[in-house]
Short mmCIF file of C-alpha atoms in Angstrom, two decimals:
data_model
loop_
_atom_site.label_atom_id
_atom_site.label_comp_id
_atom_site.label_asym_id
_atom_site.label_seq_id
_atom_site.Cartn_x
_atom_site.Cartn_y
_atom_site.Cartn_z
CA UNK A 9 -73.29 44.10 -89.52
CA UNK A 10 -73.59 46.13 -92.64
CA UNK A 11 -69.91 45.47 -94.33
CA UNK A 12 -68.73 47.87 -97.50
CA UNK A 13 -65.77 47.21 -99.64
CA UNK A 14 -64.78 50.52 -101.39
CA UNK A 15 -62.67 49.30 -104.66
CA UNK A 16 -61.08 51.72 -107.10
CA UNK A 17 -60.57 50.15 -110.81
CA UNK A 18 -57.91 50.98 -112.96
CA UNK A 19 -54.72 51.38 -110.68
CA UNK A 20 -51.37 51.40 -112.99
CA UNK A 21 -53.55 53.02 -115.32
CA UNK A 22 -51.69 56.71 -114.87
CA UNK A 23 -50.64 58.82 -112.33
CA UNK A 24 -53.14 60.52 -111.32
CA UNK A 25 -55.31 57.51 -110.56
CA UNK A 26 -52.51 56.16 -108.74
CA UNK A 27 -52.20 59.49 -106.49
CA UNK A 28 -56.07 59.40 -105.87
CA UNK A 29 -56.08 55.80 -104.42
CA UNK A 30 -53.27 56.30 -102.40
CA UNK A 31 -54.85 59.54 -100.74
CA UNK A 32 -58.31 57.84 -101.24
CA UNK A 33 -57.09 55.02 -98.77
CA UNK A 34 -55.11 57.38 -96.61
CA UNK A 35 -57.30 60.34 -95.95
CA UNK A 36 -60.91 58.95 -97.07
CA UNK A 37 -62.73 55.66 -97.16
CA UNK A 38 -60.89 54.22 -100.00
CA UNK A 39 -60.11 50.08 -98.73
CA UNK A 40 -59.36 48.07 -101.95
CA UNK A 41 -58.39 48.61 -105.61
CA UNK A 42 -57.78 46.67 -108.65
CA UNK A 43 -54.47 46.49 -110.65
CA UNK A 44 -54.12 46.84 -114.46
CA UNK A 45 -50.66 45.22 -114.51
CA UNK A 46 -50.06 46.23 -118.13
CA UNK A 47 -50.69 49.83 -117.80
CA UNK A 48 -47.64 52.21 -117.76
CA UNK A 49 -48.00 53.11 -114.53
CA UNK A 50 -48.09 49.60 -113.10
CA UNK A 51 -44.55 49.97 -111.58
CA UNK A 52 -45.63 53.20 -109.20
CA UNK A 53 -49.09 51.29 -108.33
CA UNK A 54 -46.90 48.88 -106.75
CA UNK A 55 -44.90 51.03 -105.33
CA UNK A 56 -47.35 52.86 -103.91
CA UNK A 57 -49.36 49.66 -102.54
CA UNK A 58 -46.02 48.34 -100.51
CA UNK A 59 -46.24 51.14 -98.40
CA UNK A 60 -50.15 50.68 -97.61
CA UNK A 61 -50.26 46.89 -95.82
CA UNK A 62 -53.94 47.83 -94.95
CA UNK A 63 -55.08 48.42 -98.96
CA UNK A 64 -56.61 45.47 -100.91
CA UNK A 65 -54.98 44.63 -104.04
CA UNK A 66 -56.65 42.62 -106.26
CA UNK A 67 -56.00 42.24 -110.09
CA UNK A 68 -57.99 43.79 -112.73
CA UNK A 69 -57.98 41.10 -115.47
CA UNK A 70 -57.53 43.51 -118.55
CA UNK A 71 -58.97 41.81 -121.73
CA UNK A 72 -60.29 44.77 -123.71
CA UNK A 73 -59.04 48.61 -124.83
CA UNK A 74 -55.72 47.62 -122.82
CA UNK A 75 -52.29 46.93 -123.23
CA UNK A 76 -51.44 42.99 -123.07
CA UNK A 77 -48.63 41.48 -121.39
CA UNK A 78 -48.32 38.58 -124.15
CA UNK A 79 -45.71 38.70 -127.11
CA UNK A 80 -48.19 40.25 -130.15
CA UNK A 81 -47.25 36.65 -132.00
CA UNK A 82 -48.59 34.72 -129.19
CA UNK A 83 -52.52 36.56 -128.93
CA UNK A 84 -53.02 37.26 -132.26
CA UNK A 85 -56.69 37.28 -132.39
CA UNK A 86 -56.99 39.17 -129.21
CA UNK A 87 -55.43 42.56 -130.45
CA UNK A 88 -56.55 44.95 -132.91
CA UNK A 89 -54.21 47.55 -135.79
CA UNK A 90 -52.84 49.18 -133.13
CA UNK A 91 -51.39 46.11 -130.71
CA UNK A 92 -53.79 46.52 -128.20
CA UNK A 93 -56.80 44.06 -126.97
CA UNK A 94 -59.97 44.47 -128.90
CA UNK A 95 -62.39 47.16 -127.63
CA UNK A 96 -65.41 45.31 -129.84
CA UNK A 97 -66.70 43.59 -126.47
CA UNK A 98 -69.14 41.74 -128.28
CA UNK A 99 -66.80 40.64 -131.10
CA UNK A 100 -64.66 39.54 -128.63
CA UNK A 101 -67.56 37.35 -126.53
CA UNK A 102 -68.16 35.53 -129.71
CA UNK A 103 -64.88 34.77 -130.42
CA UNK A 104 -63.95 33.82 -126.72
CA UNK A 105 -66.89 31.17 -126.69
CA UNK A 106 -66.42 29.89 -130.22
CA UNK A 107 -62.88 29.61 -131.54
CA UNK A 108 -60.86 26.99 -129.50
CA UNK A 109 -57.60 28.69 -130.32
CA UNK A 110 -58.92 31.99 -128.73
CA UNK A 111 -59.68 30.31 -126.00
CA UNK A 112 -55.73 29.17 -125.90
CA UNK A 113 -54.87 33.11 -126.64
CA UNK A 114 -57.48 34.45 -123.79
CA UNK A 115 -55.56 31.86 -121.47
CA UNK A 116 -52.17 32.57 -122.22
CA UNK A 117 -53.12 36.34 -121.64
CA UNK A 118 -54.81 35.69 -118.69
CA UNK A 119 -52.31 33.55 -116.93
CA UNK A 120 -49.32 36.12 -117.92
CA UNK A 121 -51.56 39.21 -116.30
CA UNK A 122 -51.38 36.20 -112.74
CA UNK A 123 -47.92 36.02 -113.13
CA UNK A 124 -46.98 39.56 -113.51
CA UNK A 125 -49.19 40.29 -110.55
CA UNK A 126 -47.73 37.38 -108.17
CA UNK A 127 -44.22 38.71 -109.17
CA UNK A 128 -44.98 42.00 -107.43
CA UNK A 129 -44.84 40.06 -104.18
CA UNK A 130 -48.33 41.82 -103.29
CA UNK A 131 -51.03 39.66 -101.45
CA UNK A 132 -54.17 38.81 -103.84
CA UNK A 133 -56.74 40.64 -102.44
CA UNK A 134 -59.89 39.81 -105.30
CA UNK A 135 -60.17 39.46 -108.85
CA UNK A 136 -62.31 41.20 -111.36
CA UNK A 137 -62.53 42.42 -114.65
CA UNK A 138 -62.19 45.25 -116.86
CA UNK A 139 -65.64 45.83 -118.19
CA UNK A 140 -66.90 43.41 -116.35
CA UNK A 141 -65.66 40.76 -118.61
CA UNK A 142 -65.67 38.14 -115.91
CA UNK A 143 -69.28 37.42 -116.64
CA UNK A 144 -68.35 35.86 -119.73
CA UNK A 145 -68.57 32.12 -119.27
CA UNK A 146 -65.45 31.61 -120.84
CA UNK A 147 -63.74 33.80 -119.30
CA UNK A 148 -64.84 33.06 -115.64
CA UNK A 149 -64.15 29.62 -116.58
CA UNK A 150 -60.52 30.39 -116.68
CA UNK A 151 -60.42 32.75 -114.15
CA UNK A 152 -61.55 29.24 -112.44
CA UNK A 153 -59.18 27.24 -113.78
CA UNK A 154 -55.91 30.01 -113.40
CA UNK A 155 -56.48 32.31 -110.50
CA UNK A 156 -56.61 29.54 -107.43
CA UNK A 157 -53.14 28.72 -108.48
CA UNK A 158 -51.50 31.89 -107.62
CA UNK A 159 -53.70 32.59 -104.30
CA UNK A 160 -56.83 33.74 -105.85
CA UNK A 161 -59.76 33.96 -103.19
CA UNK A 162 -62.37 36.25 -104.34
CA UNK A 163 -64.04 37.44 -106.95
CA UNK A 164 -66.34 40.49 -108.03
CA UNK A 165 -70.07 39.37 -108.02
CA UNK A 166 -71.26 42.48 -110.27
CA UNK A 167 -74.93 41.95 -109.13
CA UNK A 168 -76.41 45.52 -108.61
CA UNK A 169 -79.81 45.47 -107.13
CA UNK A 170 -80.86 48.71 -108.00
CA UNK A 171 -80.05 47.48 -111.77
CA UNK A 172 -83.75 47.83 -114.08
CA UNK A 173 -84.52 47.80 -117.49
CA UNK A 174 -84.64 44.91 -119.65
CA UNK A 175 -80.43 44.70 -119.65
CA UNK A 176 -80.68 43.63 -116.04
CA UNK A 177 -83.68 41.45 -117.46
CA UNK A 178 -81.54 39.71 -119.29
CA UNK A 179 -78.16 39.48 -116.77
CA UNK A 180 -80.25 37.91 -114.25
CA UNK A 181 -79.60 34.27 -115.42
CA UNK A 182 -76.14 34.54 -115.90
CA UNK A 183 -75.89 36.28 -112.28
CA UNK A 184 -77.11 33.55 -110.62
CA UNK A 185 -75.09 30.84 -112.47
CA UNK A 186 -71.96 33.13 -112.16
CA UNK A 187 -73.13 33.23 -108.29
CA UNK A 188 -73.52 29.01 -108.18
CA UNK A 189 -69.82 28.56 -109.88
CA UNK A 190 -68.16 30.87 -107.90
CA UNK A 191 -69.59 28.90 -104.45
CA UNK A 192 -69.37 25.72 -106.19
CA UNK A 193 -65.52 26.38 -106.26
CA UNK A 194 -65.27 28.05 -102.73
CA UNK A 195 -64.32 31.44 -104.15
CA UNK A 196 -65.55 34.32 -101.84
CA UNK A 197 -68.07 37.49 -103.23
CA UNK A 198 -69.36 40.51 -102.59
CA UNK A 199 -73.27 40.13 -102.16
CA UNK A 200 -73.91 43.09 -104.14
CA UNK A 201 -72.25 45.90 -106.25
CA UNK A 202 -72.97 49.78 -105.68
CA UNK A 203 -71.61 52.43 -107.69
CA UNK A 204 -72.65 50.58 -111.46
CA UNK A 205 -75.54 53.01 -112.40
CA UNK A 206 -73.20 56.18 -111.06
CA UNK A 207 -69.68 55.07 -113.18
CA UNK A 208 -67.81 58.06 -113.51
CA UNK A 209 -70.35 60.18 -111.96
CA UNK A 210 -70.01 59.40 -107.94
CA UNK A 211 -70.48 62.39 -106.14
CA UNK A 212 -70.45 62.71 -102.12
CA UNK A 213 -74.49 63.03 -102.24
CA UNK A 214 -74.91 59.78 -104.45
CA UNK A 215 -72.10 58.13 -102.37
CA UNK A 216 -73.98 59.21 -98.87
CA UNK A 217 -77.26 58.12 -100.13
CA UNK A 218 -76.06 54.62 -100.81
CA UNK A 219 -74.44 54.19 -97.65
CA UNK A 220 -77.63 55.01 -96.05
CA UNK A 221 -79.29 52.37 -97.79
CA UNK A 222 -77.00 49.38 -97.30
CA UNK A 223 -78.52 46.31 -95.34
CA UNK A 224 -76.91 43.76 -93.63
CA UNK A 225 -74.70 42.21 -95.93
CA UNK A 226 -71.47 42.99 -97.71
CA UNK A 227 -71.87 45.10 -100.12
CA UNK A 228 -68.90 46.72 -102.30
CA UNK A 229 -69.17 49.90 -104.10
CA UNK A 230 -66.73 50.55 -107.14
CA UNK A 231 -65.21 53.58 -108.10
CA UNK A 232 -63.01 55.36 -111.05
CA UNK A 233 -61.01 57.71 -108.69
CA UNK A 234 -58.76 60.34 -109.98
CA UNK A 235 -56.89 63.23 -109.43
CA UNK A 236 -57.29 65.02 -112.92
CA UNK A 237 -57.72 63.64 -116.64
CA UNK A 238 -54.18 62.47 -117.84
CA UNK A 239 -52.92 61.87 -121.62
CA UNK A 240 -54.09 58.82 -123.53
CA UNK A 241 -57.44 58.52 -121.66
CA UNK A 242 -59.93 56.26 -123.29
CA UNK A 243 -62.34 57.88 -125.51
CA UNK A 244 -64.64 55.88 -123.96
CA UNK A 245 -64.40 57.06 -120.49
CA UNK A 246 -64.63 61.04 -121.99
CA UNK A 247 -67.32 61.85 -120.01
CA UNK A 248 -66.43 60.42 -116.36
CA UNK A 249 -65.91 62.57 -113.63
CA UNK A 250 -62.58 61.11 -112.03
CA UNK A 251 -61.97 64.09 -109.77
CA UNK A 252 -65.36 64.58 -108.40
CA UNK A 253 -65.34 60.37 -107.76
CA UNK A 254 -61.86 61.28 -105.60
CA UNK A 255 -63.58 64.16 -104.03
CA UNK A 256 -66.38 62.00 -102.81
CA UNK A 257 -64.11 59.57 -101.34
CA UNK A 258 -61.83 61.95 -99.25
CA UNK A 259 -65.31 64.25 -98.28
CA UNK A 260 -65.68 64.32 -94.53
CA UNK A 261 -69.22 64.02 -95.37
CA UNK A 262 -68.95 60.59 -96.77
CA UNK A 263 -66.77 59.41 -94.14
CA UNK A 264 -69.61 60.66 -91.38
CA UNK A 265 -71.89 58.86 -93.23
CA UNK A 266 -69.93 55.53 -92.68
CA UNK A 267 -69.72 55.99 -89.02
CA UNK A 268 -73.43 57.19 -88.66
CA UNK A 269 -74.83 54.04 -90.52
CA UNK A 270 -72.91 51.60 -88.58
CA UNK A 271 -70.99 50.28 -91.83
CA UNK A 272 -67.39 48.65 -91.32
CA UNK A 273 -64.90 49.55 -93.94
CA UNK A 274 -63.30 45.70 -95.18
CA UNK A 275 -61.06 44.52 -98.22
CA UNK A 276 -61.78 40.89 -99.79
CA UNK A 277 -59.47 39.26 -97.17
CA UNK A 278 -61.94 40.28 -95.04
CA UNK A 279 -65.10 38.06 -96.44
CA UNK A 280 -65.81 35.55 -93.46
#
């Protein structure tokens, strides 16, 4: 059976991310999404996610260009001028493997984004990470050592076999001993991620076109839905296409395409 989990990052983040999940899941092919429990609109992402039992929740483990849920004096080294964690995502991967009391900061901030999402009362669906920050060693290591703990199950595999170039060169390695921890402590995957080659630029014809590729494995394809650009968006996300990703989602195209491939729409809690 060809199985697709269809994850939206970023929920909390604003409104209008929060409105395009919740129609996403309603009214298109929308089945999981990940939480940024710091964000500002954390509160109506919860909100919103009572009412929808048959969403997947997971948490979006925010260590970079977020706001973090830690008293400043307690992270320090984790947070740049303005208060919020670092954006340098390399800076930061040195530190995090290097400095021992980083490594007390990153798990202080790391346990606090748990808590705040276990006091929502919402069922852990998966765990991931902005920017895919999970792959970090360090990080996964206390991911590891946190997230079982407060019900934590699954776990993004960002393995995207349609990934070339020499940066996928170089991932492969820590792919497959990202793959070995994760079994080695019982956590469920995904067996492959769509979507990372298209961030921000999803449309219904890209969408369609990996659906009609999948094989016979689970496969989950991540998104950036929204309905419109809001204030405060990251620089760094200037030139996605939120709206057309929420477009593709709710397109009666795409949602023929799932039926006429044979695919079966699951959340994490739905890894056998």
């Amino acid at each position: 059976m060809k199985k697709l989990i269809v994850t939206a990052d970023d929920f909390g983040i604003s409104k209008e991310v929060n409105e395009a999940v919740e129609t996403a899941h309603k009214n298109g092919i929308l089945t999981a999404t990940s939480l940024m429990v710091g964000e500002l609109f954390a509160g109506d992402a919860v909100n919103r996610a009572r009412l929808l039992p048959n969403l997947g929740v997971g948490l979006h483990v925010a260590l970079s260009r977020a706001r973090p849920l830690s008293a400043p004096a307690d992270i320090p080294d984790l947070l740049d001028a303005d208060g919020l964690l670092r954006a340098d995502l390399v800076g930061s991967g040195f530190r995090f493997f290097f400095l021992p009391q980083v490594r007390r900061q990153l798990r202080a901030e790391i346990t606090a984004q748990f808590e705040a999402f276990a006091n929502t009362g919402l069922r852990l669906d998966h765990v991931n990470a902005h920017n895919h920050l999970h792959l970090h060693p360090t990080v996964l290591s206390l991911l590891l050592a946190i997230g079982p703990a407060y019900g934590m199950k699954s776990i993004r595999l960002p393995y995207d076999c349609n990934a070339r170039g020499i940066g996928a060169f170089f991932l492969k390695p820590w792919l497959a001993l990202m793959k070995w921890r994760l079994r080695k402590h019982h956590i469920r995957h995904n067996d492959v991620l769509l979507g990372l080659n298209e961030t921000g630029q999803l449309d219904s014809k890209t969408l369609i076109s990996l659906v009609e590729g999948l094989s016979e494995r689970t496969a989950e394809l991540m998104c950036h839905p929204a309905t419109g650009p809001w204030p405060g968006m990251d620089p760094m996300a200037g030139g996605f296409r939120h709206d057309l990703e929420f477009k593709a989602l709710i397109d009666q195209a795409s949602i023929k395409a799932i039926c006429d491939n044979g695919v079966q729409l699951i959340a994490y809690r739905d890894i056998e």
